[in-house]
Short mmCIF file of C-alpha atoms in Angstrom, two decimals:
data_model
loop_
_atom_site.label_atom_id
_atom_site.label_comp_id
_atom_site.label_asym_id
_atom_site.label_seq_id
_atom_site.Cartn_x
_atom_site.Cartn_y
_atom_site.Cartn_z
CA MET A 9 -53.77 93.25 63.07
CA PRO A 10 -50.73 91.06 62.69
CA PHE A 11 -47.70 92.14 60.46
CA VAL A 12 -45.23 90.24 58.60
CA SER A 13 -42.42 92.08 57.34
CA VAL A 14 -39.75 89.44 55.47
CA THR A 15 -36.26 90.64 54.79
CA ALA A 16 -34.79 88.86 52.37
CA GLU A 17 -31.15 88.76 49.37
CA ALA A 18 -33.51 90.24 46.82
CA GLY A 19 -34.10 87.37 44.15
CA GLN A 20 -33.54 84.84 47.37
CA LEU A 21 -37.59 84.49 46.79
CA SER A 22 -39.86 83.60 43.14
CA ASP A 23 -42.21 85.37 42.86
CA ASP A 24 -44.10 81.92 43.79
CA ALA A 25 -42.10 81.81 46.73
CA LYS A 26 -42.64 84.94 47.81
CA GLN A 27 -46.95 83.86 48.20
CA THR A 28 -46.89 80.97 49.53
CA LEU A 29 -44.07 82.71 51.85
CA ILE A 30 -46.35 85.22 53.43
CA SER A 31 -49.55 83.21 53.20
CA ARG A 32 -48.42 81.02 55.21
CA LEU A 33 -46.68 82.86 57.36
CA SER A 34 -50.34 85.02 57.76
CA ASP A 35 -52.11 81.89 58.58
CA ALA A 36 -49.27 80.77 61.03
CA VAL A 37 -49.75 84.47 63.30
CA ILE A 38 -53.15 84.23 62.86
CA ARG A 39 -53.74 81.23 64.29
CA ALA A 40 -51.53 82.30 67.16
CA GLU A 41 -53.34 84.25 67.47
CA GLY A 42 -56.49 82.78 68.69
CA ALA A 43 -58.39 83.40 65.38
CA SER A 44 -58.93 81.09 61.79
CA PRO A 45 -57.60 81.30 58.93
CA ALA A 46 -60.86 81.21 57.60
CA ASP A 47 -62.45 83.99 58.61
CA ALA A 48 -63.01 86.51 56.46
CA GLY A 49 -62.03 89.47 59.15
CA PRO A 50 -58.61 88.06 60.69
CA GLN A 51 -57.76 87.57 56.47
CA ALA A 52 -57.98 91.40 56.14
CA MET A 53 -55.86 93.01 59.22
CA THR A 54 -53.15 90.46 57.92
CA TRP A 55 -50.46 92.70 56.45
CA GLY A 56 -47.61 91.70 55.19
CA HIS A 57 -43.97 92.50 52.63
CA ILE A 58 -41.53 91.46 51.47
CA HIS A 59 -38.57 93.52 51.89
CA GLU A 60 -35.49 93.57 49.01
CA LEU A 61 -31.92 94.08 49.27
CA PRO A 62 -29.45 94.05 46.29
CA ARG A 63 -27.08 90.57 47.22
CA GLY A 64 -24.74 91.91 49.23
CA ASN A 65 -26.12 93.84 51.82
CA LEU A 66 -27.29 90.93 54.09
CA PHE A 67 -24.20 90.06 56.13
CA VAL A 68 -23.87 86.23 59.25
CA TYR A 69 -21.37 87.98 61.20
CA GLY A 70 -20.52 90.67 59.38
CA GLU A 71 -19.99 88.13 56.22
CA VAL A 72 -21.27 87.82 53.10
CA LYS A 73 -22.71 84.17 53.17
CA SER A 74 -24.11 81.90 49.99
CA GLN A 75 -27.52 80.98 51.66
CA THR A 76 -28.14 84.33 53.97
CA PRO A 77 -30.87 83.76 56.50
CA LEU A 78 -34.26 85.35 56.63
CA HIS A 79 -34.37 88.27 59.11
CA ILE A 80 -39.28 87.54 59.90
CA ALA A 81 -40.56 90.02 61.84
CA PHE A 82 -44.33 89.53 63.43
CA THR A 83 -45.73 92.41 64.89
CA THR A 84 -49.50 91.57 67.01
CA PRO A 85 -51.42 93.17 69.30
CA GLU A 86 -49.82 92.39 73.11
CA GLY A 87 -52.36 90.16 74.82
CA LEU A 88 -52.85 87.47 71.71
CA LEU A 89 -49.43 85.91 72.18
CA THR A 90 -48.74 82.79 74.54
CA GLU A 91 -46.17 81.55 75.07
CA ALA A 92 -47.59 77.87 73.89
CA SER A 93 -48.32 80.13 70.78
CA ARG A 94 -45.69 81.79 69.84
CA ALA A 95 -44.00 78.89 69.88
CA GLN A 96 -46.32 76.77 67.88
CA LEU A 97 -45.45 80.55 65.76
CA CYS A 98 -41.85 79.68 64.93
CA ALA A 99 -42.47 76.03 64.27
CA GLU A 100 -44.67 76.79 61.77
CA VAL A 101 -42.06 79.79 60.23
CA ASN A 102 -39.33 76.77 60.22
CA ASP A 103 -41.26 74.36 58.75
CA ALA A 104 -42.55 77.07 55.73
CA VAL A 105 -39.34 78.00 55.70
CA ASN A 106 -37.28 74.74 55.16
CA ASP A 107 -39.99 74.35 53.29
CA ILE A 108 -39.59 76.86 50.53
CA LEU A 109 -35.78 77.05 50.73
CA GLY A 110 -34.65 73.95 52.20
CA GLU A 111 -32.18 73.15 54.51
CA ILE A 112 -28.76 75.92 55.76
CA GLU A 113 -26.41 73.60 56.05
CA GLY A 114 -24.42 74.15 60.09
CA GLY A 115 -26.56 77.61 59.99
CA MET A 116 -29.80 78.39 60.09
CA ASN A 117 -32.82 79.57 57.49
CA HIS A 118 -34.19 83.03 59.01
CA TRP A 119 -34.28 84.15 62.53
CA VAL A 120 -37.95 85.06 63.90
CA ILE A 121 -38.65 87.97 65.79
CA ILE A 122 -42.37 88.78 67.57
CA THR A 123 -43.16 92.62 68.30
CA GLU A 124 -46.36 92.75 70.79
CA VAL A 125 -47.14 96.09 70.15
CA PRO A 126 -49.35 97.41 73.87
CA SER A 127 -53.19 98.29 74.17
CA GLY A 128 -53.83 101.89 72.74
CA LYS A 129 -51.10 101.52 70.54
CA TRP A 130 -52.41 100.50 67.12
CA GLY A 131 -53.84 104.12 64.75
CA ALA A 132 -55.66 103.49 61.60
CA MET A 133 -58.57 105.20 60.50
CA GLY A 134 -58.20 107.94 62.19
CA GLN A 135 -58.14 105.64 65.55
CA VAL A 136 -56.57 104.34 67.19
CA PHE A 137 -57.28 100.46 69.03
CA GLN A 138 -57.60 99.09 72.01
CA THR A 139 -56.40 95.28 72.57
CA GLU A 140 -60.20 94.55 73.34
CA ALA A 141 -61.63 96.12 69.84
CA ILE A 142 -58.99 94.10 68.25
CA LYS A 143 -60.47 90.66 69.28
CA GLY A 144 -64.19 92.02 68.29
CA ILE A 145 -62.40 92.20 64.72
CA LEU A 146 -60.30 88.43 65.03
CA ASN A 147 -63.83 88.05 66.27
CA VAL A 148 -61.17 85.45 69.45
CA ALA A 149 -62.91 85.58 72.63
#
């Protein structure tokens, strides 16, 4: 049940780039959780959005830059990621962002923040989900 959130400057990403980025990030986090991106269960439970802020509202050390980095946040159930899968997730994000935006000379083009939600702290459809139930939905052992 991962959630993908991207914050970007308005106009920084074309509609095609948004779709490609969210798709690649969704596939990457599903893999990191140990599930298959081809499986309908994880696909249905992986949501995402892109926040676009007006130009001049993203800062690097108090300054507006001509190329602003993306802020990419993943929210995922605690216990599904490992140190190795977090590293793989960050590597896949790096590849996706570099493919879409290109590299920023002398700087970073994105930050990745991973938040892992404890078991019993996910809710939907009027109920609370434990990690074991989420694993079942994602078809993760």
